[in-house]
Amino acid sequence: MKLWYAKPASDWLEALPIGNGRLGAMVHGGMERERLQINEETFWSGGPHDYRRPGASRYLRQVRELIFQDKVEEAQQLFDERMKGDPELLHAFLPCCDMMLHFPGHADGRDYYRELDLDRAVATTRYRVNGVTYTREVFCSYPDQAIIMRISSDCPGKIDMAGELAAANGEQRVRFAGDDTLVLTGQAGKREARPRRLNAGWDGPGVRFEARLRAFSEGGRVLRGEQALEVRGADAVTLIFSAATSFVNYRSIDGDPGAKAAGVIERLQGKTYGELLGRHLEDYTALYRRVELELGDGAGDGTPTDERVRMYAETEDPGLAALFYQYGRYLLIASSRPGGQPANLQGIWNDDPWPLWGSKWTTNINVQMNYWPAESGNLRECHLPLFDLIDDLRITGAETAETHYGCRGFVVHHNTDLWRAATPVDYDAAVWPMGGVWLVQHLWDHYEYCPDQAFLRNRVYPALREAALFVLDYLTEAPEGTRLAGKLVTNPSYSPENHYIDDKGRRRYLTCAATMDIQLIRDLFQRCMKAAEMLGVDEDFRGELEEAMARLPGMQIGKYGQLQEWAEDWDRPDDHNSHVSHLYGLYPGNQISVKDTPELAEAVGRSLELRGTHDFRAWPAAWRIALHAHLRDARMAHRRLVNLIALSANPNLLNEKPPLPMQIDGNFGGTAAIAEMLLQSRSRYDGTAAVYEIELLPALPAQWSRGRVKGLRARGGFELAFAWENERLTEASLHALCGGICRIYYGDRSVQLETSKGDTIPIQF
């Protein structure tokens, strides 16, 4: 599968992304002037510091009392003044540098073509000048930790070029290391805060970086220019780029970026381009080729990708949906690899020194959505950076839980950054201490998709237990005279990034026991208890969780037939907020289903209607695709997919979220949702034994009347392959990676299979 174009990128929104989890680059494909805009995952503003506000916990009781007494405005003011983090703004992910390549005399090239080959993770630019065909191939290698470009022509001695490096912001210095290596050093320096963009200021020294560009020519010569590498009369040129920062961990920026960047270049000395490409392909294809997806007959493949996007709303192009799916998997491989940082709001690609919202990790939907496709898309290794982030936050979050709430365990609010902030930050959205509760669900999902007792014991259960400890301490009993008297509630509570209007017409944010809080806590407690039972530990603690869970409020259906977002029936028909936090229980949670809780599922459908039948774009459209898929509404799921691609995809298919030029959660959420339209799975436990339920084609739209998929992952460690024609399943098989019992559903038919590890079984209904 390929994204391809008949013209160079005119701006960043048309450039093609490459990455290896640590380095990311946007390739513009210019002829006379080529630009690679480059990011390094740890080049951020700021530096190690503590976001906590000493003494904050002293005010928690007063804030709670004010909310219970319906003095919400006073509670909000007190929290903002005394309980927010210090500082209140977080730091930003920064662009590192640009690689600029100059090809004199190439401005009027003809027969132009550029592509991003998803199967190989190679971006290619090709054109003709004066009868000579020039080709550039570029990829970002994970095994070699470098960006590698090959420039060739079909006539010997025709390549003349110059290569430069320039820092995107902050200090910089350019020098040479020999005649064939250009060195750029720089540092992120002092910054003024920009509150409207949610970017913190910084007064101290920042992260240092070093970038290196080495040229190897076949024929011709490599020369030292004034501040550029120059190549004259070459048959072909291989460029190797490396970059590193002084970041060691969230508490130290004392590393040596020069040694790291130089070490990469030196290790590749003597390697041919073919060897480097081969190592890259061996690594990348082992991940990407696990899943194959075909939708329709591929009729749209002969049309440039930017034109397909423009026409998508008016034409049936199932192949573009398949391309969008595989592109999402490509982006996850490119932005999230073991040992590195997780994918942030823009993955690993940002060219703005002051990115809106900081291009950080927003934990009230966005970073979670980034990882929704990791398990079903058979990219479980790409999930690991998120778990490393969680491990760091278990440390800073434990300090925050004690300082801000006087609680055990660990807490995360709605945003974090490279320095592992866990405090309430930014604006009203700050008052949401459920970020950690949601994040640890990903560890449980990773376990369920391939049950591994060692992983459960060593990584899943400790994080679940610490999150549950915080919740046990944070829950408080609602007093007499309140709607939920005697229940255990969260207070203060907040439904992410939405307000309510109470029965007196007051616009407010803070409340107690918002629906999403209770759904998240119920999932956390159930999974923590199940993990402890499987491991045979903490019997008394299980009892505490069970007792607390019995006192949680239940979900409620309101006067419009909707699932209430708050404990009070404050939902309103004119509320078209993008967030649908209270629908978490349907997806990605599993407390609500058409089969088990039909009344609640109907209420979710009604909530989606009230939230708006108009077109949505970006990540809100992506979440709605999955929600409709779980309601078995294939028509609406497909409509929201059309919204997502036709209204949100830039020419390079990266998701646009105005006013941001790109926010990658829409890509990842859409990828996960396409998988949910084709396959859904869940676990049912009898004691410690699980039966895994797998449903094929639960929300197949009429537009995808024929297709084939191989390699989608289901809970229990099962890989599925199946095909359909005229909207009817024609063949299916299952491969058991772990072994166990599963029940496969298709329509009103089902079959139960008892499998052993390594079995491949045809599915017969």
Short mmCIF file of N, CA and C in Angstrom, two decimals, residues 253-397:
data_model
loop_
_atom_site.label_atom_id
_atom_site.label_comp_id
_atom_site.label_asym_id
_atom_site.label_seq_id
_atom_site.Cartn_x
_atom_site.Cartn_y
_atom_site.Cartn_z
N ILE A 253 19.38 15.89 32.70
CA ILE A 253 19.69 16.23 31.31
C ILE A 253 21.20 16.39 31.16
N ASP A 254 21.93 15.52 31.86
CA ASP A 254 23.38 15.61 31.89
C ASP A 254 24.07 14.62 30.95
N GLY A 255 23.35 14.09 29.99
CA GLY A 255 23.94 13.16 29.06
C GLY A 255 24.85 13.84 28.05
N ASP A 256 25.53 13.04 27.24
CA ASP A 256 26.47 13.55 26.24
C ASP A 256 25.89 13.30 24.85
N PRO A 257 25.20 14.30 24.28
CA PRO A 257 24.59 14.07 22.96
C PRO A 257 25.60 13.84 21.87
N GLY A 258 26.79 14.48 21.99
CA GLY A 258 27.80 14.31 20.96
C GLY A 258 28.30 12.89 20.85
N ALA A 259 28.53 12.26 21.99
CA ALA A 259 29.01 10.87 21.97
C ALA A 259 27.97 9.95 21.37
N LYS A 260 26.71 10.19 21.69
CA LYS A 260 25.64 9.33 21.16
C LYS A 260 25.48 9.53 19.66
N ALA A 261 25.44 10.79 19.21
CA ALA A 261 25.24 11.04 17.78
C ALA A 261 26.42 10.54 16.96
N ALA A 262 27.64 10.78 17.46
CA ALA A 262 28.83 10.32 16.74
C ALA A 262 28.91 8.80 16.73
N GLY A 263 28.49 8.18 17.83
CA GLY A 263 28.54 6.73 17.91
C GLY A 263 27.68 6.06 16.86
N VAL A 264 26.54 6.63 16.58
CA VAL A 264 25.67 6.06 15.54
C VAL A 264 26.38 6.10 14.19
N ILE A 265 26.95 7.25 13.86
CA ILE A 265 27.63 7.40 12.57
C ILE A 265 28.80 6.42 12.46
N GLU A 266 29.57 6.32 13.51
CA GLU A 266 30.75 5.45 13.46
C GLU A 266 30.37 3.98 13.32
N ARG A 267 29.29 3.58 13.98
CA ARG A 267 28.88 2.17 13.88
C ARG A 267 28.46 1.79 12.47
N LEU A 268 28.04 2.77 11.70
CA LEU A 268 27.58 2.49 10.34
C LEU A 268 28.68 2.65 9.30
N GLN A 269 29.88 3.02 9.73
CA GLN A 269 31.00 3.15 8.81
C GLN A 269 31.24 1.83 8.07
N GLY A 270 31.33 1.90 6.76
CA GLY A 270 31.61 0.72 5.98
C GLY A 270 30.40 -0.08 5.55
N LYS A 271 29.22 0.26 6.08
CA LYS A 271 28.00 -0.44 5.69
C LYS A 271 27.50 0.10 4.35
N THR A 272 27.10 -0.79 3.46
CA THR A 272 26.55 -0.35 2.18
C THR A 272 25.09 0.07 2.36
N TYR A 273 24.60 0.83 1.38
CA TYR A 273 23.19 1.22 1.43
C TYR A 273 22.30 -0.01 1.43
N GLY A 274 22.65 -1.00 0.66
CA GLY A 274 21.84 -2.22 0.61
C GLY A 274 21.78 -2.91 1.96
N GLU A 275 22.89 -2.93 2.67
CA GLU A 275 22.91 -3.55 4.01
C GLU A 275 22.03 -2.76 4.97
N LEU A 276 22.12 -1.44 4.94
CA LEU A 276 21.33 -0.60 5.83
C LEU A 276 19.84 -0.75 5.53
N LEU A 277 19.49 -0.75 4.24
CA LEU A 277 18.10 -0.93 3.85
C LEU A 277 17.60 -2.31 4.27
N GLY A 278 18.43 -3.32 4.10
CA GLY A 278 18.03 -4.67 4.48
C GLY A 278 17.75 -4.80 5.96
N ARG A 279 18.59 -4.20 6.81
CA ARG A 279 18.35 -4.24 8.25
C ARG A 279 17.06 -3.52 8.61
N HIS A 280 16.82 -2.40 7.98
CA HIS A 280 15.58 -1.66 8.21
C HIS A 280 14.36 -2.49 7.82
N LEU A 281 14.40 -3.09 6.64
CA LEU A 281 13.25 -3.86 6.17
C LEU A 281 13.00 -5.09 7.04
N GLU A 282 14.06 -5.76 7.47
CA GLU A 282 13.89 -6.94 8.32
C GLU A 282 13.18 -6.56 9.62
N ASP A 283 13.57 -5.43 10.19
CA ASP A 283 12.94 -4.98 11.44
C ASP A 283 11.50 -4.53 11.21
N TYR A 284 11.30 -3.67 10.23
CA TYR A 284 9.98 -3.05 10.04
C TYR A 284 8.94 -4.04 9.54
N THR A 285 9.28 -4.84 8.55
CA THR A 285 8.28 -5.73 7.98
C THR A 285 7.83 -6.80 8.96
N ALA A 286 8.70 -7.15 9.93
CA ALA A 286 8.31 -8.13 10.95
C ALA A 286 7.13 -7.64 11.76
N LEU A 287 6.94 -6.32 11.83
CA LEU A 287 5.80 -5.74 12.53
C LEU A 287 4.65 -5.46 11.56
N TYR A 288 4.95 -4.71 10.52
CA TYR A 288 3.89 -4.23 9.63
C TYR A 288 3.16 -5.36 8.93
N ARG A 289 3.88 -6.37 8.48
CA ARG A 289 3.25 -7.41 7.65
C ARG A 289 2.47 -8.44 8.45
N ARG A 290 2.31 -8.23 9.74
CA ARG A 290 1.48 -9.14 10.52
C ARG A 290 0.01 -9.04 10.13
N VAL A 291 -0.41 -7.86 9.64
CA VAL A 291 -1.81 -7.65 9.30
C VAL A 291 -1.93 -7.28 7.83
N GLU A 292 -2.86 -7.92 7.15
CA GLU A 292 -3.21 -7.58 5.77
C GLU A 292 -4.69 -7.23 5.73
N LEU A 293 -5.04 -6.20 4.99
CA LEU A 293 -6.44 -5.79 4.87
C LEU A 293 -6.73 -5.36 3.44
N GLU A 294 -7.75 -5.96 2.85
CA GLU A 294 -8.24 -5.55 1.53
C GLU A 294 -9.72 -5.22 1.66
N LEU A 295 -10.10 -4.06 1.16
CA LEU A 295 -11.51 -3.65 1.09
C LEU A 295 -11.79 -3.23 -0.34
N GLY A 296 -12.79 -3.83 -0.96
CA GLY A 296 -13.11 -3.50 -2.33
C GLY A 296 -12.11 -4.06 -3.32
N ASP A 297 -12.08 -3.46 -4.52
CA ASP A 297 -11.27 -4.01 -5.61
C ASP A 297 -10.02 -3.19 -5.91
N GLY A 298 -9.71 -2.20 -5.07
CA GLY A 298 -8.51 -1.40 -5.30
C GLY A 298 -8.60 -0.43 -6.45
N ALA A 299 -9.82 -0.10 -6.86
CA ALA A 299 -9.99 0.77 -8.03
C ALA A 299 -9.40 2.16 -7.81
N GLY A 300 -9.35 2.62 -6.58
CA GLY A 300 -8.85 3.97 -6.33
C GLY A 300 -7.34 4.08 -6.25
N ASP A 301 -6.63 2.96 -6.30
CA ASP A 301 -5.19 2.99 -6.09
C ASP A 301 -4.45 3.77 -7.16
N GLY A 302 -5.04 3.92 -8.34
CA GLY A 302 -4.40 4.64 -9.43
C GLY A 302 -4.58 6.14 -9.37
N THR A 303 -5.23 6.64 -8.32
CA THR A 303 -5.47 8.08 -8.16
C THR A 303 -4.56 8.61 -7.06
N PRO A 304 -3.93 9.79 -7.28
CA PRO A 304 -3.09 10.35 -6.22
C PRO A 304 -3.84 10.47 -4.90
N THR A 305 -3.14 10.28 -3.81
CA THR A 305 -3.79 10.21 -2.49
C THR A 305 -4.51 11.49 -2.13
N ASP A 306 -3.92 12.64 -2.43
CA ASP A 306 -4.60 13.90 -2.09
C ASP A 306 -5.92 14.04 -2.84
N GLU A 307 -5.99 13.56 -4.08
CA GLU A 307 -7.24 13.61 -4.83
C GLU A 307 -8.26 12.62 -4.26
N ARG A 308 -7.80 11.44 -3.83
CA ARG A 308 -8.72 10.47 -3.21
C ARG A 308 -9.37 11.06 -1.96
N VAL A 309 -8.57 11.76 -1.17
CA VAL A 309 -9.11 12.37 0.05
C VAL A 309 -10.18 13.40 -0.32
N ARG A 310 -9.88 14.24 -1.31
CA ARG A 310 -10.84 15.29 -1.70
C ARG A 310 -12.15 14.69 -2.19
N MET A 311 -12.09 13.54 -2.85
CA MET A 311 -13.28 12.95 -3.46
C MET A 311 -14.00 11.97 -2.55
N TYR A 312 -13.46 11.68 -1.36
CA TYR A 312 -13.94 10.56 -0.56
C TYR A 312 -15.40 10.69 -0.15
N ALA A 313 -15.83 11.90 0.16
CA ALA A 313 -17.21 12.08 0.63
C ALA A 313 -18.22 11.79 -0.47
N GLU A 314 -17.81 11.95 -1.74
CA GLU A 314 -18.75 11.77 -2.84
C GLU A 314 -18.57 10.46 -3.59
N THR A 315 -17.53 9.72 -3.30
CA THR A 315 -17.28 8.49 -4.04
C THR A 315 -17.14 7.32 -3.08
N GLU A 316 -17.42 6.14 -3.59
CA GLU A 316 -17.18 4.94 -2.80
C GLU A 316 -15.76 4.47 -3.09
N ASP A 317 -14.93 4.53 -2.07
CA ASP A 317 -13.53 4.15 -2.21
C ASP A 317 -13.13 3.34 -0.99
N PRO A 318 -13.60 2.09 -0.90
CA PRO A 318 -13.25 1.27 0.27
C PRO A 318 -11.75 1.12 0.45
N GLY A 319 -11.01 1.14 -0.66
CA GLY A 319 -9.57 0.99 -0.57
C GLY A 319 -8.91 2.10 0.22
N LEU A 320 -9.50 3.31 0.22
CA LEU A 320 -8.92 4.41 0.99
C LEU A 320 -9.08 4.14 2.48
N ALA A 321 -10.19 3.52 2.88
CA ALA A 321 -10.35 3.13 4.28
C ALA A 321 -9.29 2.11 4.69
N ALA A 322 -9.02 1.15 3.81
CA ALA A 322 -7.97 0.16 4.10
C ALA A 322 -6.60 0.84 4.18
N LEU A 323 -6.34 1.79 3.28
CA LEU A 323 -5.08 2.53 3.31
C LEU A 323 -4.97 3.33 4.61
N PHE A 324 -6.05 3.97 5.02
CA PHE A 324 -6.06 4.75 6.25
C PHE A 324 -5.76 3.85 7.45
N TYR A 325 -6.34 2.63 7.43
CA TYR A 325 -6.08 1.68 8.51
C TYR A 325 -4.60 1.32 8.59
N GLN A 326 -4.03 0.91 7.48
CA GLN A 326 -2.63 0.50 7.50
C GLN A 326 -1.69 1.68 7.74
N TYR A 327 -2.09 2.86 7.31
CA TYR A 327 -1.29 4.06 7.59
C TYR A 327 -1.22 4.31 9.10
N GLY A 328 -2.34 4.08 9.80
CA GLY A 328 -2.33 4.23 11.25
C GLY A 328 -1.35 3.27 11.90
N ARG A 329 -1.32 2.02 11.43
CA ARG A 329 -0.36 1.06 11.96
C ARG A 329 1.08 1.52 11.65
N TYR A 330 1.29 1.99 10.43
CA TYR A 330 2.61 2.52 10.06
C TYR A 330 3.03 3.64 11.01
N LEU A 331 2.12 4.57 11.29
CA LEU A 331 2.44 5.71 12.14
C LEU A 331 2.78 5.28 13.56
N LEU A 332 2.09 4.25 14.05
CA LEU A 332 2.40 3.77 15.40
C LEU A 332 3.79 3.13 15.45
N ILE A 333 4.12 2.35 14.43
CA ILE A 333 5.47 1.78 14.37
C ILE A 333 6.52 2.90 14.29
N ALA A 334 6.20 3.96 13.54
CA ALA A 334 7.15 5.04 13.33
C ALA A 334 7.32 5.94 14.54
N SER A 335 6.34 5.98 15.43
CA SER A 335 6.38 6.95 16.54
C SER A 335 6.48 6.32 17.91
N SER A 336 6.44 4.99 18.02
CA SER A 336 6.42 4.36 19.35
C SER A 336 7.11 3.01 19.28
N ARG A 337 8.37 2.99 19.70
CA ARG A 337 9.13 1.75 19.68
C ARG A 337 9.72 1.49 21.06
N PRO A 338 9.97 0.21 21.40
CA PRO A 338 10.48 -0.13 22.73
C PRO A 338 11.73 0.66 23.10
N GLY A 339 11.74 1.12 24.35
CA GLY A 339 12.88 1.88 24.85
C GLY A 339 12.77 3.37 24.68
N GLY A 340 11.71 3.84 24.00
CA GLY A 340 11.57 5.26 23.74
C GLY A 340 10.37 5.87 24.42
N GLN A 341 10.08 7.12 24.06
CA GLN A 341 8.92 7.83 24.58
C GLN A 341 7.67 7.38 23.82
N PRO A 342 6.50 7.46 24.47
CA PRO A 342 5.27 7.13 23.74
C PRO A 342 4.89 8.21 22.73
N ALA A 343 4.02 7.86 21.81
CA ALA A 343 3.52 8.82 20.83
C ALA A 343 2.74 9.92 21.55
N ASN A 344 3.05 11.18 21.23
CA ASN A 344 2.37 12.30 21.88
C ASN A 344 1.23 12.82 21.00
N LEU A 345 0.74 14.01 21.29
CA LEU A 345 -0.40 14.54 20.54
C LEU A 345 -0.13 14.60 19.03
N GLN A 346 1.11 14.74 18.65
CA GLN A 346 1.45 14.78 17.23
C GLN A 346 2.37 13.61 16.84
N GLY A 347 2.28 12.54 17.62
CA GLY A 347 3.10 11.37 17.34
C GLY A 347 4.54 11.65 17.69
N ILE A 348 5.34 11.90 16.66
CA ILE A 348 6.73 12.33 16.86
C ILE A 348 7.09 13.40 15.83
N TRP A 349 6.07 14.11 15.32
CA TRP A 349 6.28 15.08 14.25
C TRP A 349 5.68 16.43 14.66
N ASN A 350 6.53 17.44 14.77
CA ASN A 350 6.07 18.79 15.12
C ASN A 350 7.07 19.80 14.58
N ASP A 351 6.58 20.81 13.86
CA ASP A 351 7.48 21.83 13.34
C ASP A 351 7.25 23.19 13.97
N ASP A 352 6.45 23.27 15.02
CA ASP A 352 6.11 24.54 15.65
C ASP A 352 6.86 24.69 16.97
N PRO A 353 7.70 25.73 17.12
CA PRO A 353 8.40 25.93 18.41
C PRO A 353 7.44 26.23 19.57
N TRP A 354 6.22 26.64 19.25
CA TRP A 354 5.21 26.91 20.27
C TRP A 354 3.94 26.13 19.94
N PRO A 355 4.01 24.80 19.93
CA PRO A 355 2.84 24.03 19.49
C PRO A 355 1.65 24.25 20.40
N LEU A 356 0.49 24.44 19.80
CA LEU A 356 -0.73 24.59 20.57
C LEU A 356 -0.94 23.32 21.41
N TRP A 357 -1.20 23.53 22.71
CA TRP A 357 -1.38 22.44 23.68
C TRP A 357 -0.08 21.67 23.93
N GLY A 358 1.03 22.18 23.42
CA GLY A 358 2.33 21.65 23.81
C GLY A 358 2.77 20.38 23.13
N SER A 359 1.96 19.79 22.26
CA SER A 359 2.30 18.51 21.63
C SER A 359 2.78 17.51 22.69
N LYS A 360 2.06 17.48 23.83
CA LYS A 360 2.48 16.62 24.94
C LYS A 360 1.56 15.41 25.02
N TRP A 361 1.42 14.83 26.22
CA TRP A 361 0.56 13.67 26.40
C TRP A 361 -0.66 14.09 27.19
N THR A 362 -1.81 14.13 26.53
CA THR A 362 -3.07 14.46 27.19
C THR A 362 -3.75 13.15 27.55
N THR A 363 -4.03 13.00 28.85
CA THR A 363 -4.40 11.69 29.38
C THR A 363 -5.88 11.56 29.70
N ASN A 364 -6.71 12.46 29.16
CA ASN A 364 -8.15 12.30 29.39
C ASN A 364 -8.87 11.74 28.16
N ILE A 365 -8.12 11.39 27.12
CA ILE A 365 -8.61 10.63 25.97
C ILE A 365 -7.49 10.43 24.96
N ASN A 366 -6.65 11.45 24.75
CA ASN A 366 -5.83 11.49 23.55
C ASN A 366 -4.71 10.46 23.54
N VAL A 367 -3.91 10.38 24.60
CA VAL A 367 -2.83 9.40 24.58
C VAL A 367 -3.40 7.98 24.65
N GLN A 368 -4.52 7.82 25.33
CA GLN A 368 -5.16 6.49 25.35
C GLN A 368 -5.58 6.10 23.93
N MET A 369 -6.21 7.03 23.21
CA MET A 369 -6.64 6.74 21.84
C MET A 369 -5.46 6.41 20.94
N ASN A 370 -4.31 7.05 21.19
CA ASN A 370 -3.12 6.73 20.41
C ASN A 370 -2.80 5.24 20.43
N TYR A 371 -3.13 4.59 21.54
CA TYR A 371 -2.76 3.19 21.71
C TYR A 371 -3.92 2.21 21.58
N TRP A 372 -5.09 2.70 21.21
CA TRP A 372 -6.20 1.77 20.96
C TRP A 372 -5.88 0.74 19.87
N PRO A 373 -5.15 1.09 18.80
CA PRO A 373 -4.91 0.07 17.77
C PRO A 373 -3.74 -0.86 18.08
N ALA A 374 -3.01 -0.64 19.16
CA ALA A 374 -1.78 -1.41 19.38
C ALA A 374 -2.04 -2.90 19.48
N GLU A 375 -3.06 -3.29 20.25
CA GLU A 375 -3.28 -4.72 20.48
C GLU A 375 -4.06 -5.36 19.33
N SER A 376 -5.20 -4.81 18.96
CA SER A 376 -5.97 -5.41 17.87
C SER A 376 -5.21 -5.35 16.55
N GLY A 377 -4.35 -4.32 16.39
CA GLY A 377 -3.56 -4.18 15.17
C GLY A 377 -2.28 -4.97 15.18
N ASN A 378 -2.09 -5.86 16.20
CA ASN A 378 -0.96 -6.79 16.25
C ASN A 378 0.38 -6.06 16.32
N LEU A 379 0.40 -4.98 17.13
CA LEU A 379 1.63 -4.21 17.32
C LEU A 379 1.90 -4.05 18.81
N ARG A 380 1.84 -5.15 19.54
CA ARG A 380 1.90 -5.07 20.99
C ARG A 380 3.23 -4.51 21.50
N GLU A 381 4.32 -4.70 20.77
CA GLU A 381 5.60 -4.12 21.18
C GLU A 381 5.54 -2.59 21.20
N CYS A 382 4.74 -2.02 20.31
CA CYS A 382 4.63 -0.56 20.23
C CYS A 382 3.88 0.02 21.42
N HIS A 383 3.22 -0.83 22.19
CA HIS A 383 2.51 -0.39 23.39
C HIS A 383 3.48 -0.12 24.54
N LEU A 384 4.67 -0.71 24.49
CA LEU A 384 5.58 -0.71 25.64
C LEU A 384 6.02 0.69 26.09
N PRO A 385 6.27 1.66 25.18
CA PRO A 385 6.64 2.99 25.66
C PRO A 385 5.59 3.62 26.57
N LEU A 386 4.32 3.34 26.32
CA LEU A 386 3.28 3.87 27.20
C LEU A 386 3.43 3.28 28.60
N PHE A 387 3.79 2.02 28.68
CA PHE A 387 3.94 1.38 29.99
C PHE A 387 5.15 1.96 30.74
N ASP A 388 6.19 2.33 30.00
CA ASP A 388 7.34 2.97 30.64
C ASP A 388 6.95 4.35 31.18
N LEU A 389 6.14 5.06 30.43
CA LEU A 389 5.61 6.34 30.93
C LEU A 389 4.83 6.13 32.22
N ILE A 390 3.98 5.11 32.24
CA ILE A 390 3.20 4.81 33.44
C ILE A 390 4.12 4.52 34.62
N ASP A 391 5.20 3.78 34.38
CA ASP A 391 6.13 3.48 35.47
C ASP A 391 6.73 4.75 36.06
N ASP A 392 7.09 5.70 35.20
CA ASP A 392 7.60 6.98 35.71
C ASP A 392 6.52 7.72 36.50
N LEU A 393 5.30 7.72 35.97
CA LEU A 393 4.22 8.44 36.62
C LEU A 393 3.81 7.79 37.94
N ARG A 394 4.08 6.51 38.08
CA ARG A 394 3.83 5.86 39.38
C ARG A 394 4.72 6.47 40.47
N ILE A 395 5.86 7.02 40.07
CA ILE A 395 6.76 7.67 41.04
C ILE A 395 6.31 9.11 41.29
N THR A 396 6.25 9.91 40.22
CA THR A 396 5.84 11.31 40.42
C THR A 396 4.38 11.39 40.85
N GLY A 397 3.57 10.45 40.39
CA GLY A 397 2.16 10.43 40.77
C GLY A 397 1.95 10.05 42.22
#
